[in-house]
Tab-separated table of N, CA, C and O in Angstrom:
chain	number	residue	atom	x	y	z
A	1	GLU	N	0.843	-1.185	0.000
A	1	GLU	CA	0.000	0.000	0.000
A	1	GLU	C	0.884	1.243	0.000
A	1	GLU	O	1.851	1.340	0.730
A	2	TYR	N	0.541	2.200	-0.840
A	2	TYR	CA	1.292	3.450	-0.957
A	2	TYR	C	0.809	4.434	0.095
A	2	TYR	O	-0.376	4.701	0.198
A	3	SER	N	1.721	4.937	0.896
A	3	SER	CA	1.323	5.865	1.957
A	3	SER	C	1.815	7.285	1.703
A	3	SER	O	1.789	8.108	2.596
A	4	GLY	N	2.283	7.532	0.488
A	4	GLY	CA	2.775	8.865	0.153
A	4	GLY	C	1.647	9.869	0.022
A	4	GLY	O	0.473	9.528	-0.034
A	5	LYS	N	2.033	11.112	-0.013
A	5	LYS	CA	1.070	12.203	-0.108
A	5	LYS	C	1.456	13.073	-1.300
A	5	LYS	O	2.630	13.343	-1.508
A	6	VAL	N	0.488	13.485	-2.069
A	6	VAL	CA	0.753	14.352	-3.214
A	6	VAL	C	0.943	15.778	-2.709
A	6	VAL	O	0.099	16.311	-1.985
A	7	ALA	N	2.069	16.378	-3.092
A	7	ALA	CA	2.348	17.755	-2.679
A	7	ALA	C	1.560	18.730	-3.541
A	7	ALA	O	1.357	18.484	-4.736
A	8	PRO	N	1.130	19.844	-2.959
A	8	PRO	CA	0.497	20.880	-3.777
A	8	PRO	C	1.493	21.366	-4.836
A	8	PRO	O	2.697	21.438	-4.571
A	9	ILE	N	1.003	21.690	-6.019
A	9	ILE	CA	1.886	22.095	-7.124
A	9	ILE	C	2.767	23.268	-6.738
A	9	ILE	O	3.925	23.362	-7.160
A	10	SER	N	2.273	24.167	-5.906
A	10	SER	CA	3.073	25.338	-5.519
A	10	SER	C	4.316	24.956	-4.721
A	10	SER	O	5.273	25.717	-4.663
A	11	GLU	N	4.315	23.750	-4.124
A	11	GLU	CA	5.451	23.299	-3.315
A	11	GLU	C	6.408	22.379	-4.069
A	11	GLU	O	7.449	21.996	-3.543
A	12	VAL	N	6.054	22.015	-5.295
A	12	VAL	CA	6.910	21.117	-6.075
A	12	VAL	C	8.198	21.851	-6.446
A	12	VAL	O	8.173	22.975	-6.962
A	13	VAL	N	9.324	21.216	-6.168
A	13	VAL	CA	10.637	21.801	-6.463
A	13	VAL	C	11.170	21.172	-7.739
A	13	VAL	O	11.192	19.951	-7.886
A	14	SER	N	11.593	22.016	-8.668
A	14	SER	CA	12.103	21.553	-9.948
A	14	SER	C	12.951	22.652	-10.558
A	14	SER	O	13.011	23.769	-10.046
A	15	GLN	N	13.590	22.328	-11.669
A	15	GLN	CA	14.204	23.354	-12.500
A	15	GLN	C	13.136	23.800	-13.484
A	15	GLN	O	12.173	23.071	-13.748
A	16	TYR	N	13.304	24.986	-14.057
A	16	TYR	CA	12.305	25.523	-14.970
A	16	TYR	C	12.968	26.148	-16.180
A	16	TYR	O	14.012	26.777	-16.079
A	17	PHE	N	12.313	25.963	-17.321
A	17	PHE	CA	12.643	26.626	-18.574
A	17	PHE	C	11.628	27.747	-18.707
A	17	PHE	O	10.430	27.520	-18.564
A	18	VAL	N	12.094	28.968	-18.947
A	18	VAL	CA	11.199	30.125	-19.064
A	18	VAL	C	11.521	30.864	-20.350
A	18	VAL	O	12.690	31.123	-20.660
A	19	ARG	N	10.477	31.210	-21.091
A	19	ARG	CA	10.645	32.000	-22.316
A	19	ARG	C	9.805	33.264	-22.192
A	19	ARG	O	8.619	33.201	-21.878
A	20	LEU	N	10.447	34.392	-22.437
A	20	LEU	CA	9.791	35.696	-22.385
A	20	LEU	C	10.004	36.411	-23.708
A	20	LEU	O	11.024	36.204	-24.376
A	21	ASN	N	9.080	37.277	-24.059
A	21	ASN	CA	9.269	38.230	-25.141
A	21	ASN	C	9.285	39.602	-24.499
A	21	ASN	O	8.336	39.968	-23.786
A	22	VAL	N	10.363	40.332	-24.723
A	22	VAL	CA	10.545	41.620	-24.047
A	22	VAL	C	10.997	42.687	-25.032
A	22	VAL	O	11.516	42.383	-26.112
A	23	ALA	N	10.808	43.935	-24.631
A	23	ALA	CA	11.294	45.058	-25.432
A	23	ALA	C	12.819	45.034	-25.439
A	23	ALA	O	13.454	44.720	-24.429
A	24	ASP	N	13.404	45.360	-26.573
A	24	ASP	CA	14.859	45.414	-26.708
A	24	ASP	C	15.343	46.765	-26.221
A	24	ASP	O	15.509	47.700	-27.008
A	25	LYS	N	15.526	46.863	-24.897
A	25	LYS	CA	15.977	48.108	-24.270
A	25	LYS	C	17.039	47.776	-23.224
A	25	LYS	O	16.967	46.713	-22.597
A	26	PRO	N	17.967	48.682	-22.999
A	26	PRO	CA	18.955	48.464	-21.950
A	26	PRO	C	18.273	48.345	-20.582
A	26	PRO	O	17.311	49.053	-20.293
A	27	GLY	N	18.755	47.426	-19.760
A	27	GLY	CA	18.257	47.272	-18.397
A	27	GLY	C	17.133	46.268	-18.215
A	27	GLY	O	16.779	45.936	-17.090
A	28	VAL	N	16.564	45.772	-19.328
A	28	VAL	CA	15.441	44.835	-19.221
A	28	VAL	C	15.886	43.536	-18.544
A	28	VAL	O	15.235	43.051	-17.615
A	29	LEU	N	16.993	42.972	-18.978
A	29	LEU	CA	17.482	41.735	-18.383
A	29	LEU	C	17.772	41.941	-16.889
A	29	LEU	O	17.452	41.084	-16.068
A	30	ALA	N	18.333	43.083	-16.539
A	30	ALA	CA	18.634	43.374	-15.135
A	30	ALA	C	17.355	43.423	-14.292
A	30	ALA	O	17.329	42.906	-13.168
A	31	ARG	N	16.292	44.028	-14.815
A	31	ARG	CA	15.025	44.107	-14.075
A	31	ARG	C	14.453	42.711	-13.838
A	31	ARG	O	13.963	42.399	-12.755
A	32	ILE	N	14.518	41.875	-14.863
A	32	ILE	CA	13.989	40.518	-14.753
A	32	ILE	C	14.844	39.694	-13.787
A	32	ILE	O	14.314	38.989	-12.925
A	33	ALA	N	16.157	39.795	-13.901
A	33	ALA	CA	17.059	39.061	-13.012
A	33	ALA	C	16.851	39.496	-11.556
A	33	ALA	O	16.912	38.666	-10.643
A	34	THR	N	16.577	40.769	-11.335
A	34	THR	CA	16.314	41.272	-9.983
A	34	THR	C	15.062	40.626	-9.400
A	34	THR	O	15.049	40.217	-8.238
A	35	ILE	N	14.009	40.503	-10.194
A	35	ILE	CA	12.778	39.864	-9.711
A	35	ILE	C	13.043	38.402	-9.363
A	35	ILE	O	12.616	37.923	-8.308
A	36	PHE	N	13.774	37.689	-10.210
A	36	PHE	CA	14.117	36.302	-9.881
A	36	PHE	C	14.942	36.262	-8.584
A	36	PHE	O	14.688	35.444	-7.705
A	37	GLY	N	15.906	37.146	-8.452
A	37	GLY	CA	16.746	37.183	-7.250
A	37	GLY	C	15.956	37.486	-5.991
A	37	GLY	O	16.158	36.853	-4.954
A	38	GLU	N	15.056	38.461	-6.073
A	38	GLU	CA	14.217	38.797	-4.917
A	38	GLU	C	13.300	37.644	-4.530
A	38	GLU	O	12.866	37.537	-3.383
A	39	SER	N	13.023	36.763	-5.486
A	39	SER	CA	12.183	35.580	-5.237
A	39	SER	C	13.025	34.368	-4.847
A	39	SER	O	12.517	33.260	-4.766
A	40	ASN	N	14.332	34.583	-4.652
A	40	ASN	CA	15.275	33.528	-4.268
A	40	ASN	C	15.368	32.429	-5.333
A	40	ASN	O	15.456	31.254	-5.015
A	41	ILE	N	15.331	32.851	-6.599
A	41	ILE	CA	15.420	31.927	-7.730
A	41	ILE	C	16.709	32.227	-8.483
A	41	ILE	O	16.917	33.348	-8.943
A	42	GLY	N	17.566	31.222	-8.592
A	42	GLY	CA	18.821	31.382	-9.310
A	42	GLY	C	18.644	31.120	-10.798
A	42	GLY	O	17.808	30.319	-11.209
A	43	ILE	N	19.435	31.805	-11.590
A	43	ILE	CA	19.426	31.624	-13.044
A	43	ILE	C	20.619	30.763	-13.418
A	43	ILE	O	21.764	31.125	-13.150
A	44	SER	N	20.343	29.624	-14.046
A	44	SER	CA	21.401	28.729	-14.485
A	44	SER	C	22.013	29.218	-15.795
A	44	SER	O	23.218	29.197	-15.980
A	45	SER	N	21.150	29.649	-16.736
A	45	SER	CA	21.635	30.201	-17.997
A	45	SER	C	20.568	31.105	-18.602
A	45	SER	O	19.389	30.994	-18.274
A	46	VAL	N	21.021	31.979	-19.486
A	46	VAL	CA	20.101	32.864	-20.205
A	46	VAL	C	20.614	33.022	-21.632
A	46	VAL	O	21.815	33.114	-21.863
A	47	ILE	N	19.687	33.011	-22.572
A	47	ILE	CA	20.023	33.181	-23.991
A	47	ILE	C	19.130	34.261	-24.568
A	47	ILE	O	17.917	34.277	-24.330
A	48	GLN	N	19.732	35.169	-25.317
A	48	GLN	CA	18.970	36.146	-26.096
A	48	GLN	C	19.437	35.999	-27.539
A	48	GLN	O	20.503	36.478	-27.898
A	49	PRO	N	18.654	35.296	-28.358
A	49	PRO	CA	19.061	35.101	-29.751
A	49	PRO	C	19.278	36.433	-30.466
A	49	PRO	O	18.564	37.401	-30.217
A	50	GLU	N	20.256	36.462	-31.350
A	50	GLU	CA	20.556	37.670	-32.116
A	50	GLU	C	19.577	37.840	-33.271
A	50	GLU	O	18.849	36.922	-33.628
A	51	GLY	N	19.581	39.034	-33.856
A	51	GLY	CA	18.791	39.278	-35.053
A	51	GLY	C	17.446	39.920	-34.798
A	51	GLY	O	16.624	40.014	-35.699
A	52	HIS	N	17.207	40.356	-33.558
A	52	HIS	CA	15.915	40.963	-33.226
A	52	HIS	C	16.093	42.388	-32.703
A	52	HIS	O	15.177	42.934	-32.104
A	53	GLU	N	17.255	42.973	-32.876
A	53	GLU	CA	17.574	44.260	-32.284
A	53	GLU	C	16.526	45.318	-32.610
A	53	GLU	O	16.059	45.418	-33.741
A	54	GLY	N	16.161	46.099	-31.588
A	54	GLY	CA	15.243	47.213	-31.772
A	54	GLY	C	13.778	46.826	-31.754
A	54	GLY	O	12.919	47.679	-31.873
A	55	LYS	N	13.480	45.563	-31.598
A	55	LYS	CA	12.096	45.093	-31.594
A	55	LYS	C	11.836	44.343	-30.296
A	55	LYS	O	12.544	44.509	-29.326
A	56	THR	N	10.846	43.476	-30.339
A	56	THR	CA	10.626	42.551	-29.241
A	56	THR	C	11.604	41.396	-29.412
A	56	THR	O	11.744	40.855	-30.501
A	57	VAL	N	12.296	41.060	-28.316
A	57	VAL	CA	13.304	40.011	-28.377
A	57	VAL	C	12.934	38.870	-27.429
A	57	VAL	O	12.366	39.098	-26.365
A	58	PRO	N	13.260	37.638	-27.798
A	58	PRO	CA	13.038	36.527	-26.881
A	58	PRO	C	14.170	36.457	-25.849
A	58	PRO	O	15.324	36.707	-26.177
A	59	LEU	N	13.810	36.166	-24.615
A	59	LEU	CA	14.779	35.870	-23.562
A	59	LEU	C	14.437	34.479	-23.056
A	59	LEU	O	13.288	34.206	-22.700
A	60	ILE	N	15.418	33.605	-23.039
A	60	ILE	CA	15.203	32.227	-22.644
A	60	ILE	C	16.076	31.935	-21.422
A	60	ILE	O	17.288	32.145	-21.463
A	61	PHE	N	15.439	31.471	-20.349
A	61	PHE	CA	16.131	31.196	-19.098
A	61	PHE	C	16.025	29.717	-18.746
A	61	PHE	O	14.982	29.105	-18.957
A	62	MET	N	17.083	29.191	-18.165
A	62	MET	CA	17.012	27.927	-17.439
A	62	MET	C	17.264	28.327	-15.988
A	62	MET	O	18.278	28.970	-15.679
A	63	LEU	N	16.314	27.989	-15.137
A	63	LEU	CA	16.403	28.376	-13.734
A	63	LEU	C	16.898	27.213	-12.886
A	63	LEU	O	16.664	26.055	-13.206
A	64	HIS	N	17.557	27.559	-11.775
A	64	HIS	CA	17.964	26.544	-10.801
A	64	HIS	C	16.716	25.992	-10.111
A	64	HIS	O	15.608	26.484	-10.320
A	65	TYR	N	16.910	25.001	-9.265
A	65	TYR	CA	15.793	24.409	-8.535
A	65	TYR	C	15.087	25.464	-7.685
A	65	TYR	O	15.725	26.250	-6.982
A	66	ALA	N	13.763	25.485	-7.790
A	66	ALA	CA	12.929	26.420	-7.038
A	66	ALA	C	11.536	25.807	-6.941
A	66	ALA	O	11.209	24.864	-7.659
A	67	THR	N	10.724	26.377	-6.075
A	67	THR	CA	9.347	25.882	-5.992
A	67	THR	C	8.525	26.456	-7.141
A	67	THR	O	8.780	27.568	-7.618
A	68	ASN	N	7.538	25.690	-7.558
A	68	ASN	CA	6.636	26.133	-8.618
A	68	ASN	C	5.952	27.431	-8.206
A	68	ASN	O	5.782	28.332	-9.029
A	69	GLY	N	5.590	27.546	-6.930
A	69	GLY	CA	4.926	28.748	-6.446
A	69	GLY	C	5.801	29.981	-6.566
A	69	GLY	O	5.343	31.045	-6.992
A	70	ALA	N	7.087	29.855	-6.216
A	70	ALA	CA	8.006	30.997	-6.307
A	70	ALA	C	8.194	31.430	-7.756
A	70	ALA	O	8.182	32.633	-8.067
A	71	VAL	N	8.350	30.458	-8.658
A	71	VAL	CA	8.541	30.789	-10.075
A	71	VAL	C	7.264	31.424	-10.640
A	71	VAL	O	7.328	32.443	-11.333
A	72	SER	N	6.121	30.862	-10.316
A	72	SER	CA	4.848	31.423	-10.796
A	72	SER	C	4.656	32.849	-10.314
A	72	SER	O	4.247	33.729	-11.083
A	73	ASP	N	4.945	33.098	-9.032
A	73	ASP	CA	4.801	34.453	-8.483
A	73	ASP	C	5.757	35.431	-9.157
A	73	ASP	O	5.384	36.564	-9.484
A	74	ALA	N	7.003	35.004	-9.387
A	74	ALA	CA	7.980	35.869	-10.057
A	74	ALA	C	7.521	36.184	-11.477
A	74	ALA	O	7.619	37.329	-11.932
A	75	LEU	N	6.981	35.179	-12.178
A	75	LEU	CA	6.537	35.408	-13.554
A	75	LEU	C	5.314	36.317	-13.616
A	75	LEU	O	5.137	37.051	-14.594
A	76	LYS	N	4.486	36.317	-12.583
A	76	LYS	CA	3.363	37.271	-12.534
A	76	LYS	C	3.904	38.700	-12.482
A	76	LYS	O	3.416	39.578	-13.183
A	77	LYS	N	4.920	38.913	-11.643
A	77	LYS	CA	5.544	40.242	-11.544
A	77	LYS	C	6.213	40.620	-12.865
A	77	LYS	O	6.078	41.750	-13.341
A	78	ILE	N	6.953	39.685	-13.445
A	78	ILE	CA	7.640	39.945	-14.714
A	78	ILE	C	6.622	40.222	-15.812
A	78	ILE	O	6.807	41.119	-16.633
A	79	GLY	N	5.527	39.489	-15.829
A	79	GLY	CA	4.478	39.679	-16.833
A	79	GLY	C	3.811	41.040	-16.763
A	79	GLY	O	3.274	41.523	-17.755
A	80	ARG	N	3.856	41.675	-15.583
A	80	ARG	CA	3.251	43.012	-15.423
A	80	ARG	C	4.197	44.156	-15.803
A	80	ARG	O	3.777	45.310	-15.853
A	81	LEU	N	5.463	43.829	-16.048
A	81	LEU	CA	6.407	44.889	-16.442
A	81	LEU	C	5.997	45.446	-17.810
A	81	LEU	O	5.623	44.679	-18.704
A	82	PRO	N	6.100	46.755	-18.001
A	82	PRO	CA	5.748	47.325	-19.307
A	82	PRO	C	6.625	46.823	-20.444
A	82	PRO	O	6.216	46.868	-21.598
A	83	VAL	N	7.811	46.328	-20.138
A	83	VAL	CA	8.727	45.835	-21.182
A	83	VAL	C	8.423	44.406	-21.603
A	83	VAL	O	8.954	43.928	-22.600
A	84	THR	N	7.581	43.701	-20.847
A	84	THR	CA	7.241	42.322	-21.178
A	84	THR	C	6.081	42.310	-22.159
A	84	THR	O	5.042	42.920	-21.928
A	85	LYS	N	6.277	41.642	-23.263
A	85	LYS	CA	5.270	41.566	-24.329
A	85	LYS	C	4.734	40.148	-24.395
A	85	LYS	O	5.480	39.218	-24.682
A	86	GLY	N	3.485	39.967	-24.104
A	86	GLY	CA	2.905	38.627	-24.117
A	86	GLY	C	3.084	37.925	-22.783
A	86	GLY	O	3.757	38.413	-21.875
A	87	LYS	N	2.481	36.771	-22.681
A	87	LYS	CA	2.501	36.004	-21.443
A	87	LYS	C	3.780	35.164	-21.346
A	87	LYS	O	4.139	34.475	-22.297
A	88	PRO	N	4.455	35.202	-20.175
A	88	PRO	CA	5.624	34.343	-19.990
A	88	PRO	C	5.247	32.863	-20.112
A	88	PRO	O	4.155	32.458	-19.726
A	89	VAL	N	6.175	32.067	-20.642
A	89	VAL	CA	5.972	30.625	-20.777
A	89	VAL	C	6.924	29.928	-19.806
A	89	VAL	O	8.118	30.207	-19.795
A	90	MET	N	6.368	29.032	-18.983
A	90	MET	CA	7.156	28.289	-18.005
A	90	MET	C	6.941	26.804	-18.240
A	90	MET	O	5.803	26.350	-18.355
A	91	ILE	N	8.053	26.059	-18.309
A	91	ILE	CA	7.967	24.608	-18.451
A	91	ILE	C	8.824	23.988	-17.343
A	91	ILE	O	10.011	24.313	-17.201
A	92	ARG	N	8.212	23.126	-16.555
A	92	ARG	CA	8.935	22.428	-15.504
A	92	ARG	C	9.839	21.388	-16.156
A	92	ARG	O	9.427	20.663	-17.058
A	93	VAL	N	11.088	21.311	-15.701
A	93	VAL	CA	12.062	20.367	-16.235
A	93	VAL	C	12.196	19.220	-15.230
A	93	VAL	O	12.678	19.412	-14.121
A	94	GLU	N	11.719	18.054	-15.627
A	94	GLU	CA	11.753	16.869	-14.759
A	94	GLU	C	12.981	16.019	-15.049
A	94	GLU	O	13.347	15.845	-16.203
A	95	THR	N	13.582	15.522	-14.006
A	95	THR	CA	14.652	14.539	-14.144
A	95	THR	C	14.244	13.327	-13.330
A	95	THR	O	13.696	13.449	-12.235
A	96	PHE	N	14.487	12.168	-13.856
A	96	PHE	CA	14.066	10.939	-13.193
A	96	PHE	C	15.283	10.088	-12.838
A	96	PHE	O	15.430	8.975	-13.305
A	97	GLU	N	16.139	10.651	-12.032
A	97	GLU	CA	17.360	9.938	-11.629
A	97	GLU	C	17.165	9.281	-10.287
A	97	GLU	O	16.468	9.688	-9.447
């Protein structure tokens, strides 16, 4: 008999892939990184593909382990920034080791 308990999604700890579309302006990455930092979420890597200068640019993050609730809350704040265009996309990265 299984005696485990299902954790609420907000408490699930995982790494996350996040994709944002943001205005191509100086300081945008710093504002987003500050929100992640204030939420105690580390950034493992970030990519900004070239060729979109002066327009809306994609920012792609791989985040360190964090709770789903912390990442969701941070993305709500990031989504409200005037420089964020469209809804942030978050994908939980599962490892089965």
